[in-house]
Coordinates of C-alpha atoms and ligand atoms in Angstrom, one line a residue:
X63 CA 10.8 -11.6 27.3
X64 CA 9.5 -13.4 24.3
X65 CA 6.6 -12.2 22.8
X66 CA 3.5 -13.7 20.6
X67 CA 1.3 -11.4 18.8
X68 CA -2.7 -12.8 18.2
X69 CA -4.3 -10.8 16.1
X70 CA -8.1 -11.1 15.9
X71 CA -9.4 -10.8 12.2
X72 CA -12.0 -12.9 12.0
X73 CA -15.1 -10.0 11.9
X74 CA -17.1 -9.9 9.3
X75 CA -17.5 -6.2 8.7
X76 CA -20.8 -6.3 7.7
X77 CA -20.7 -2.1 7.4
X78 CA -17.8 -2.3 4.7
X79 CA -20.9 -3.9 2.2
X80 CA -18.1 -6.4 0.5
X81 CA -16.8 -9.6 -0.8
X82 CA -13.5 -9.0 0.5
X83 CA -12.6 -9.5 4.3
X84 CA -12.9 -6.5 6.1
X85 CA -9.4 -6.3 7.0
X86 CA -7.7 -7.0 3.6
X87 CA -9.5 -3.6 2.5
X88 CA -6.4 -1.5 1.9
X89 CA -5.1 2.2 3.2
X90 CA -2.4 3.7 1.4
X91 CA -1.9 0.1 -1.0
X92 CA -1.3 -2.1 2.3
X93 CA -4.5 -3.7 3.8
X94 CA -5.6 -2.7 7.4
X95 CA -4.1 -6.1 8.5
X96 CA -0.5 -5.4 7.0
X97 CA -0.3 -2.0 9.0
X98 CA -1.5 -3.8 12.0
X99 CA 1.1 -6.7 11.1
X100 CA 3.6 -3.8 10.4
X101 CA 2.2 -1.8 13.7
X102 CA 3.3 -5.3 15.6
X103 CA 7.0 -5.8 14.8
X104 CA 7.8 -3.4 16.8
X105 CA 8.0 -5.6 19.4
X106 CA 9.9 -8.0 17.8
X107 CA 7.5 -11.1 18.1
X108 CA 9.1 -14.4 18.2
X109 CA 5.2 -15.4 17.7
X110 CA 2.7 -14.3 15.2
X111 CA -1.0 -15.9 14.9
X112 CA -4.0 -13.8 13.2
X113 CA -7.2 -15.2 13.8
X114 CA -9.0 -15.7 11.1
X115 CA -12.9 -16.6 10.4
X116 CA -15.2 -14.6 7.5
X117 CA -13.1 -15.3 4.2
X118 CA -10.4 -17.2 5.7
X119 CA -8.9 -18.3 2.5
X120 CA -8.3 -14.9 1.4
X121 CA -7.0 -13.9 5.0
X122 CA -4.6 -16.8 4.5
X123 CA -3.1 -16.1 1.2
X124 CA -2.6 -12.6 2.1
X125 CA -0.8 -13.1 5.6
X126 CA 1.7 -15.7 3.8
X127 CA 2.5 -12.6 1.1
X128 CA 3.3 -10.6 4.3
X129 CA 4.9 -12.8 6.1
X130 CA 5.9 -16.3 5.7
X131 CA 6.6 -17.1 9.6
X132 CA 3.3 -16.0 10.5
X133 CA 0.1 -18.2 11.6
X134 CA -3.1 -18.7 10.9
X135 CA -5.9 -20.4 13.6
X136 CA -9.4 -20.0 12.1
X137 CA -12.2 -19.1 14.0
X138 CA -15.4 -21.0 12.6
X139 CA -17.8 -19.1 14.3
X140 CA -17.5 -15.6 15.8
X141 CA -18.8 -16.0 19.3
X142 CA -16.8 -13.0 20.9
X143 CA -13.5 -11.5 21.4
X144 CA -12.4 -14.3 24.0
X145 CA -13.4 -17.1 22.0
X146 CA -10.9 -15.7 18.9
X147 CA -7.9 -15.5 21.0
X148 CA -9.0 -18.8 22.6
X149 CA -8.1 -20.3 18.9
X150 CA -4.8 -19.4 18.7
X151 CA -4.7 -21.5 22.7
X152 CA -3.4 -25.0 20.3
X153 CA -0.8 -22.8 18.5
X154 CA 0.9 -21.4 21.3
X155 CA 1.0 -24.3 23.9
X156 CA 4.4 -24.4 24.2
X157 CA 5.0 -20.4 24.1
X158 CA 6.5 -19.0 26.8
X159 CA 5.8 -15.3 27.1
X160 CA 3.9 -12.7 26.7
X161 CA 1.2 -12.3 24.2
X162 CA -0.1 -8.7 22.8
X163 CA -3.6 -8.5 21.5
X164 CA -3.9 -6.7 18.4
X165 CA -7.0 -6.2 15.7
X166 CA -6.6 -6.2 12.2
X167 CA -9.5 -3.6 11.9
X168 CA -7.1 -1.0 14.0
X169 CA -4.3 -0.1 11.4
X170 CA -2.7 2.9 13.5
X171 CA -0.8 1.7 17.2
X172 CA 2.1 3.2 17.0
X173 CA 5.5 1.6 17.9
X174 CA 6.2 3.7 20.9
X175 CA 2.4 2.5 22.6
X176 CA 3.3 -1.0 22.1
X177 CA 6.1 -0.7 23.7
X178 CA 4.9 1.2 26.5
X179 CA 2.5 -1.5 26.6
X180 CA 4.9 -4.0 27.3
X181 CA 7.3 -2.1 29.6
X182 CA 4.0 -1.7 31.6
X183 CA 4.1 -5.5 32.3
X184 CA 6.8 -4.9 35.0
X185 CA 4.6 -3.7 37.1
X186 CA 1.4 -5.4 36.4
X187 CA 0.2 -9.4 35.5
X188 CA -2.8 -7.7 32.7
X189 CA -2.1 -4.4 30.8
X190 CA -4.7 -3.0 28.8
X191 CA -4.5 -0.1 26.4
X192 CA -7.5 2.8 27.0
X193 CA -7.9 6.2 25.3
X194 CA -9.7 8.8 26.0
X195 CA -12.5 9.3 23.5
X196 CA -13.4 12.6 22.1
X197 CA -17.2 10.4 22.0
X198 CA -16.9 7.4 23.8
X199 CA -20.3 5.9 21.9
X200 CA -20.3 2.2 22.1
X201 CA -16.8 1.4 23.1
X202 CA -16.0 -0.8 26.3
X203 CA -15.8 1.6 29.6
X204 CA -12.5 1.2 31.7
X205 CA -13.5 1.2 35.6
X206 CA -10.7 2.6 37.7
X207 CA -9.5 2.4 41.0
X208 CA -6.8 4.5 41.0
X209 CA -4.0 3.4 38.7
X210 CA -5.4 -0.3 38.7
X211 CA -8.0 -1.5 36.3
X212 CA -11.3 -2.6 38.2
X213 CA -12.9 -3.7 35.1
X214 CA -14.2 -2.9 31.8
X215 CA -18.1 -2.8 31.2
X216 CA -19.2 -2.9 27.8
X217 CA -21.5 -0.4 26.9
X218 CA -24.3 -2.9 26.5
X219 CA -23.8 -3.8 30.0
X220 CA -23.0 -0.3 31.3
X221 CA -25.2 1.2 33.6
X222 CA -25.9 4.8 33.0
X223 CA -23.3 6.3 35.7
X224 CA -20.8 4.1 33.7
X225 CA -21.8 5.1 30.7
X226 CA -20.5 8.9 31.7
X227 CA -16.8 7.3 31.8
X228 CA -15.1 8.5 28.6
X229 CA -11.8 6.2 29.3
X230 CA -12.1 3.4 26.9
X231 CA -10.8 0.2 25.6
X232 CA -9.4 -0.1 22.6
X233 CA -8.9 -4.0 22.9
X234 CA -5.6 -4.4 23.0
X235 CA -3.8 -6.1 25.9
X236 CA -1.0 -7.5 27.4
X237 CA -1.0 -10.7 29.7
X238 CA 1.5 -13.5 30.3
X239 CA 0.4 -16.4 27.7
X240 CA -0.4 -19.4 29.8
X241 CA -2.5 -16.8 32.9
X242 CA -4.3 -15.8 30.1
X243 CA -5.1 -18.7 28.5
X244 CA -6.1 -20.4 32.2
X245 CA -8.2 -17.1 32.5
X246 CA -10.4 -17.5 28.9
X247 CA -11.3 -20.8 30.1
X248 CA -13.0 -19.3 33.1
X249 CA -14.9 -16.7 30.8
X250 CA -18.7 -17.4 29.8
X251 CA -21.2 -15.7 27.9
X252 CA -23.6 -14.7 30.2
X253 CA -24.2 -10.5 29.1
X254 CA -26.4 -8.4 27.0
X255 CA -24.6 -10.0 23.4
X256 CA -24.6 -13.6 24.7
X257 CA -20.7 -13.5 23.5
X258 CA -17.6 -14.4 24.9
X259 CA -15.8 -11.0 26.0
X260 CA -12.1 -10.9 26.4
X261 CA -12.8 -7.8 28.5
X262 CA -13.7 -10.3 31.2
X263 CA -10.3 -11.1 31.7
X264 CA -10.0 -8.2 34.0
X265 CA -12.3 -9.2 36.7
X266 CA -11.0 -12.8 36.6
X267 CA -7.4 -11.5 36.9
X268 CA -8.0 -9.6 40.0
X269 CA -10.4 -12.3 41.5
X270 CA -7.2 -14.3 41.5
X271 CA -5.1 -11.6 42.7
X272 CA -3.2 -10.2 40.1
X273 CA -2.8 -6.6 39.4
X274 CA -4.6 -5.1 36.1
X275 CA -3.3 -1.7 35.0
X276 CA -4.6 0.7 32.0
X277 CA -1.8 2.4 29.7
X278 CA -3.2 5.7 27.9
X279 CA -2.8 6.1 24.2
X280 CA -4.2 8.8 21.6
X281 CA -7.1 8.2 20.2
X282 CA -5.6 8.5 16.8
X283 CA -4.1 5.2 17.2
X284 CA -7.1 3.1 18.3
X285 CA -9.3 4.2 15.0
X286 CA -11.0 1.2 13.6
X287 CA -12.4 1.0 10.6
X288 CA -15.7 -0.5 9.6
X289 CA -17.2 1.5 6.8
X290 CA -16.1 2.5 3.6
X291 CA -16.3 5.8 5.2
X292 CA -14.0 4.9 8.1
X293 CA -11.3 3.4 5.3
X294 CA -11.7 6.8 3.5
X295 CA -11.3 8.6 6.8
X296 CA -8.2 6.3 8.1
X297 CA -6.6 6.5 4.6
X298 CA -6.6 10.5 5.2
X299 CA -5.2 10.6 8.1
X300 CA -2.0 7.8 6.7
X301 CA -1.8 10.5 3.8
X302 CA -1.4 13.8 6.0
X303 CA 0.8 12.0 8.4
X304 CA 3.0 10.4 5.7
X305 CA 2.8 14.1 3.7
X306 CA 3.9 15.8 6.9
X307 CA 6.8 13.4 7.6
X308 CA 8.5 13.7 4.2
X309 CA 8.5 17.2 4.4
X310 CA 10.2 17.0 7.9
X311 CA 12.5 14.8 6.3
X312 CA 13.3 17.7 3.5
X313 CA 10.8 16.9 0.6
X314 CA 9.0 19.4 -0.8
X315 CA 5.2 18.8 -1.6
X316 CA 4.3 21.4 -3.7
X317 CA 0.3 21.2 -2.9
X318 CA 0.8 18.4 -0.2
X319 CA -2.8 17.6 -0.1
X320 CA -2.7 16.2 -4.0
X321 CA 0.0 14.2 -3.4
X322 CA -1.3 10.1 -2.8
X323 CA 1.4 8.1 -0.5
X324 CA 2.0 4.8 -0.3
X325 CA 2.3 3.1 3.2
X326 CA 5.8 2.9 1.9
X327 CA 7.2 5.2 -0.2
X328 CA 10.6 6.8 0.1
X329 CA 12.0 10.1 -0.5
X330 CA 15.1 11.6 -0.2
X331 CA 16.2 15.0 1.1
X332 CA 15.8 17.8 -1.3
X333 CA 13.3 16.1 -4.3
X334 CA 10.7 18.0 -5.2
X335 CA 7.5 16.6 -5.8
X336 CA 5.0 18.9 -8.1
X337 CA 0.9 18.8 -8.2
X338 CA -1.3 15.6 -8.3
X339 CA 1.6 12.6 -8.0
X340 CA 0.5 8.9 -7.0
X341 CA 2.9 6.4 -5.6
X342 CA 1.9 2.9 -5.6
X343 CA 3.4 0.4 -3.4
X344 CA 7.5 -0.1 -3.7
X345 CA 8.7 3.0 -4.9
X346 CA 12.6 5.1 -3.6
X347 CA 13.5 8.1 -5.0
X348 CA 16.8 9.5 -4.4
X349 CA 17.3 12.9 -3.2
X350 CA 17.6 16.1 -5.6
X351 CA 15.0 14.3 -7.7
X352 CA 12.2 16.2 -9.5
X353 CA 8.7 14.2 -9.9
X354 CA 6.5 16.8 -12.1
X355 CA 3.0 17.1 -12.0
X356 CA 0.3 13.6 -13.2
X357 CA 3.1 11.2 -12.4
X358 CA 2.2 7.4 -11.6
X359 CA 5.0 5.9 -10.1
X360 CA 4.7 2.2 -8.4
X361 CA 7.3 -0.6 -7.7
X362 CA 10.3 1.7 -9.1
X363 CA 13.5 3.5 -8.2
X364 CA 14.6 7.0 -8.9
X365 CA 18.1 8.1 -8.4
X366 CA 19.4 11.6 -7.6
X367 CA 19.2 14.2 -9.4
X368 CA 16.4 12.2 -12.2
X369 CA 14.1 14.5 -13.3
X370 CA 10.1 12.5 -14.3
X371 CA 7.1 13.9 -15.8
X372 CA 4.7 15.8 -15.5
X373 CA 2.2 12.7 -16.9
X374 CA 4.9 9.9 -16.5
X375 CA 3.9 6.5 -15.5
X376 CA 6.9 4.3 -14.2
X377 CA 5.5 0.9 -13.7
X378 CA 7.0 -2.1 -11.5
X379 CA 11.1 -2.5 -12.4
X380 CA 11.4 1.0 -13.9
X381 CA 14.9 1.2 -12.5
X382 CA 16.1 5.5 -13.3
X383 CA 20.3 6.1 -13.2
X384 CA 21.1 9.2 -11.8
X385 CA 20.0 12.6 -13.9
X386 CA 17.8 10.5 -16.6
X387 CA 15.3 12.4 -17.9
X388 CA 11.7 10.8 -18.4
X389 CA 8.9 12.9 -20.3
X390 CA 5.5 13.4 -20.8
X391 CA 3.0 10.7 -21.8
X392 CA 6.2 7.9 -21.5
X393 CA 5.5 4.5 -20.0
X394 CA 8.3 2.7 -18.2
X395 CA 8.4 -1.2 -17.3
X396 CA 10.9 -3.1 -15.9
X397 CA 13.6 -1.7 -17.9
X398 CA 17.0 -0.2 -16.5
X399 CA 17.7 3.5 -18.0
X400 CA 21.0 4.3 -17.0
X401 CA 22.6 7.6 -15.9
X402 CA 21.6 10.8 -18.1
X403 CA 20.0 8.4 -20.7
X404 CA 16.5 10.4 -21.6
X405 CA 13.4 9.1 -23.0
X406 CA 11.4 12.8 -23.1
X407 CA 8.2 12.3 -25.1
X408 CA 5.3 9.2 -26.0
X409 CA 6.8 6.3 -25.4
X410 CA 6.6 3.0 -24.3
X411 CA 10.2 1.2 -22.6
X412 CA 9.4 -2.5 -21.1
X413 CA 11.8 -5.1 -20.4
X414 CA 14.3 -3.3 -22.2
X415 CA 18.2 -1.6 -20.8
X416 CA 19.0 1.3 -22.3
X417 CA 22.8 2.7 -21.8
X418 CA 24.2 5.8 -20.5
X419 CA 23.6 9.1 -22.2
X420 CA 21.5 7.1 -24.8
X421 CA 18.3 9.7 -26.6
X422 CA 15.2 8.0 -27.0
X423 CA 13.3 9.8 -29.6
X424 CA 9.7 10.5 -29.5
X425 CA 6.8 7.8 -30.2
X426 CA 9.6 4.9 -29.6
X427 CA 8.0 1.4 -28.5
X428 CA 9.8 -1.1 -27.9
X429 CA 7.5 -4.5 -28.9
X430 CA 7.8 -6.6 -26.2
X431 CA 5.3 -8.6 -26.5
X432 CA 4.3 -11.1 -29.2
X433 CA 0.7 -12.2 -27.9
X434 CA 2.4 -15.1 -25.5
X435 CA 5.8 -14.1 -24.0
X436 CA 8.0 -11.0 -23.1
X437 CA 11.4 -10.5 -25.0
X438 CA 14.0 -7.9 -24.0
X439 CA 15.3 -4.7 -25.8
X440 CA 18.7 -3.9 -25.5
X441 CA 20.0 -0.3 -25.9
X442 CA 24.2 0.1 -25.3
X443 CA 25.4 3.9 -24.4
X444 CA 25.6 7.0 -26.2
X445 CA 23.0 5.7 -28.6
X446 CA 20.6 8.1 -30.6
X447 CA 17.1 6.2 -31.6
X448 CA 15.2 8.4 -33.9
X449 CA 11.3 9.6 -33.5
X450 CA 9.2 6.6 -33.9
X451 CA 11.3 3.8 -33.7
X452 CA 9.5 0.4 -32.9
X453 CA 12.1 -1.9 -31.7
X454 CA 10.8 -5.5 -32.1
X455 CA 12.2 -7.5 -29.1
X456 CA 14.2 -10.0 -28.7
X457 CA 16.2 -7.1 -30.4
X458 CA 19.3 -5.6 -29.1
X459 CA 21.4 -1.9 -30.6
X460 CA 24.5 -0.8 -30.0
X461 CA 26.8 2.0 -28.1
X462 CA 27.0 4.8 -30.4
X463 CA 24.7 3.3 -32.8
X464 CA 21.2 5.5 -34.0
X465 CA 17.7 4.7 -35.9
X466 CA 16.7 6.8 -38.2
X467 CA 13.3 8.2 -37.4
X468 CA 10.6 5.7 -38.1
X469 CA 12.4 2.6 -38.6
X470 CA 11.5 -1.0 -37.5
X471 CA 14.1 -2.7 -36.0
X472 CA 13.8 -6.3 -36.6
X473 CA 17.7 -7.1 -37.2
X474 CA 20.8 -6.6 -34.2
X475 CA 22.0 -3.2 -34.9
X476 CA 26.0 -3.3 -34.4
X477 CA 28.2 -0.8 -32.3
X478 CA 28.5 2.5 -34.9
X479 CA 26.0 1.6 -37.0
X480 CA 22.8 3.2 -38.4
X481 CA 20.0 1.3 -39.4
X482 CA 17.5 2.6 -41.4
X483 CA 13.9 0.4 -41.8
X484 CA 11.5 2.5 -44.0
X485 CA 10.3 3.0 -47.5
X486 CA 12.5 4.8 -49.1
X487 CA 10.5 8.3 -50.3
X488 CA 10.3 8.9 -53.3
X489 CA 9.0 12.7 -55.1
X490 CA 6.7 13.3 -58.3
X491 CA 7.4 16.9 -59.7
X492 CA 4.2 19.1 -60.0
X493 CA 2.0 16.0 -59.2
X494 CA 0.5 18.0 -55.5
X495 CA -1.1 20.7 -57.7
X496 CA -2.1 18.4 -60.5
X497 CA -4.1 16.0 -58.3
X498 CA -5.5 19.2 -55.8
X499 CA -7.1 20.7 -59.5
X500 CA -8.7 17.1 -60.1
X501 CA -10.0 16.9 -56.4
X502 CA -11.6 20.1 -56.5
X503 CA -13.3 19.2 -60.2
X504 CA -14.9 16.2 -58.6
X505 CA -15.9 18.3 -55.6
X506 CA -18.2 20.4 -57.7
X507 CA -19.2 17.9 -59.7
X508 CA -20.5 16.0 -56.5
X509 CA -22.2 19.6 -55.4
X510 CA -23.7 20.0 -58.4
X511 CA -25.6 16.8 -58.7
X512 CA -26.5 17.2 -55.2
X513 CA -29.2 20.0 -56.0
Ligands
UD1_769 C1 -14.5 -4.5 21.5 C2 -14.3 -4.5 23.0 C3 -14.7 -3.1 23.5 C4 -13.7 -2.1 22.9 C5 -13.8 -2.2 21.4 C6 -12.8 -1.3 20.7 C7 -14.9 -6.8 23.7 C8 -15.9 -7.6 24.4 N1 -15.2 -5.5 23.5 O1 -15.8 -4.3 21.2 O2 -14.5 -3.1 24.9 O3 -14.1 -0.8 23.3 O4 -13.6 -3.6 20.9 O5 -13.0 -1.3 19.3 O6 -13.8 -7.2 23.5 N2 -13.3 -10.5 16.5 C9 -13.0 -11.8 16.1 N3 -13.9 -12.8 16.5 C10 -15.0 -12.6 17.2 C11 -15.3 -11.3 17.6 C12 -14.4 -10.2 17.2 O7 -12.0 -12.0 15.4 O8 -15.6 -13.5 17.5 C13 -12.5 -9.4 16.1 C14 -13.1 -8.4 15.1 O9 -12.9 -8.8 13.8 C15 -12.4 -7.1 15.5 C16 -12.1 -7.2 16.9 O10 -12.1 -8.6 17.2 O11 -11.2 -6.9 14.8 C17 -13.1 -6.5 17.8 O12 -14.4 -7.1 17.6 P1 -15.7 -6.2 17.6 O13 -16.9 -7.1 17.4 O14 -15.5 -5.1 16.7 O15 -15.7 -5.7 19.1 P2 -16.5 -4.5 19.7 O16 -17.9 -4.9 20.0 O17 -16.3 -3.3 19.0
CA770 CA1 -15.4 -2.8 16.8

């Protein structure tokens, strides 16, 4: 059975007190829409419309990013949850299928309730997910008869006897497309927020027959978000989830709670991963890998057996060959550092290779930049660079080639060769103590005018 996903995105999220769309506000570096996107391919949708309305533009540029195949239908004015999945009605005329509704505000479904979800559709024309809240508060109320769904009163409507129901409705459903688009059409507005509830869908169903069932999830899974409190709250839970799951997988987390996740990272078996690390979005590490303590990884890859930090920062492209070593206070940028290369102390490597076994000394930049473009550095194997090189890209050195400490390299340095850049030193005997009697002379002097 072919399925569409709508997801309705269009709130505004007044709570969230923001120029960005409440939905594009991000948990774990991927916004509460890509985890609902993410949530939704579990089932494999042939189909994919989000609804959008308050800051559409935005909504739009970030589901292409996501993903190219999905839709967009725009909901001008929010008049209620049946009127937004009523937009995506022109964009799925000629679907055959089911469609699941999702919201972007609810990052958390898990795979295995979608799909429960859908399996559930053997048995019933309408499928509606409930929980059981802990505080039911303002959610929709899910009347039961039995196993079937009578209907779901929202809690504006809800008398007080309903209002003691703690089964809710966390607004996701499953219906054939074309019954539930002939069912919206039937829906009006006439309740306590004057709005268009897709919750009436229930009672129309069975006025025509058709059998409405609930499936049961956690109530984990159905958190919205709608405050900057709720984000901080949802991005907590992501982190101790994600935390707990590594170390299932065979990381250790050496204080768990200090280590930030993206939505996601990688990690192999065996790495351990010290004090107060933050991944950013796009990063692997191999297994056997140590990340120490203050490390800022994002968009990179670590091999086995690598050993970063503490106070690294690998930035997007950082690409580290097995058992490279990477320092304190070093910066990393798209640049390849092959296997056992090590770059241990203050410096900066972008848009740069640097070969196997190669030594970068402390306090080496490469100069990548010239105020408009990029240029590469090229290190070969087996190379030595001495403290305080600045390579000035485009620049390339050789295998087995070294810098003597504080040169500039401005020229190719060959296979073999040294280059030395610098002043050449030069030494005045007895001069030091010479000059230190003459600065102590004027010293008093000074003093002694002073008074
Ligand atoms: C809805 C349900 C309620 C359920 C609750 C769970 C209805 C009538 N009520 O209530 O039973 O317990 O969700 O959180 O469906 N949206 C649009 N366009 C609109 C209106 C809403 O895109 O015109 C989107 C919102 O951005 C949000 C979602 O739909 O993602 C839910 O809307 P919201 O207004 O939060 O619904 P609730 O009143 O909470
Ligand atoms: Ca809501």
């Amino acid at each position: 059975m072919a399925t569409a996903l709508v997801i309705l995105a269009a709130g505004k999220g007044t709570r969230m007190n923001s120029d960005l769309p409440k939905v594009l506000h991000p948990i774990a570096h991927a916004s509460l829409l890509e985890h609902a996107l993410i949530a939704g391919r579990a089932l494999d949708p042939e189909r994919v419309i989000v609804v959008a309305g308050h800051g559409a533009d935005a909504v739009r540029a970030a589901v292409s990013e996501i993903d190219e195949t999905a839709e967009v239908a725009l909901q001008e004015e929010q008049l209620g949850t049946a009127h937004a999945v009523d937009q995506a009605r022109e964009a799925l005329q000629d679907f055959a299928g089911d469609v699941v509704v999702l919201y972007g505000d609810t990052p958390f479904v898990s795979a295995e309730t979608l799909e429960r979800m859908v399996a559930a559709r053997e048995g019933a024309d309408l499928v509606i997910l409930g929980f059981e809240a802990a505080d039911p508060a303002r959610y929709g109320r899910l009347v039961m008869d039995g196993t079937s769904l009578e209907r779901i009163v929202e809690f504006k409507d809800a008398s007080a006897q309903e209002r003691e129901i703690s089964f809710c409705n966390s607004g996701l459903m499953a219906c054939d497309a074309g019954q539930m688009f002939d069912l919206i059409s039937k829906i009006g507005n006439e309740n306590a927020s004057g709005e268009y509830y897709l919750t009436d869908l229930v009672e129309l169903a069975r006025a025509e027959g058709r059998s409405v069932t609930a499936v049961a999830c956690d109530e984990s899974e159905t958190l919205g978000v709608n405050s900057r409190l709720d984000l901080a709250g949802a991005d907590a839970t992501f982190q101790a989830k994600a935390r707990k799951s590594l170390m299932e997988l065979g990381v250790t987390l050496m204080a768990p709670e200090t280590v930030y996740l993206a939505f996601d990272t990688v990690i192999g078996r065996d790495t351990v991963i010290e004090p107060n690390v933050v991944f950013g979005p796009g990063v692997t590490v191999e297994s056997g890998a140590l990340i120490r303590a203050f490390s800022h990884l994002e968009g990179c890859h670590v091999s086995r057996g690598a050993k970063i930090g503490p106070y690294a920062r690998l930035r997007p492209g950082a690409e580290l060959a097995e058992d490279t070593h990477v320092g304190n206070f070093v910066e990393i940028k798209n640049a390849e550092i092959a296997a056992g290369a090590k770059v241990n102390h203050l410096s900066y490597i972008g848009d740069a290779s640097v070969g196997e076994k190669t030594n970068i000394g402390a306090g080496t930049i490469t100069c990548n930049y010239d105020g408009v473009m990029k240029h590469r550095t090229e290190i070969g194997a087996r190379s030595f660079i001495g403290s305080n090189t600045l390579l000035v890209a485009p620049i390339s050195v050789g295998d087995e080639a070294m810098t003597a400490t504080g040169t500039v390299v401005t020229r190719t340095v060959e296979d073999g060769d040294l280059a030395i850049g610098r002043t050449r030193q030069e030494n005045k005997p007895g001069r030091a103590r010479k000059l230190m009697d003459i600065l102590r002379a004027k010293k008093v002097k000074i003093s002694k005018e002073a008074k």
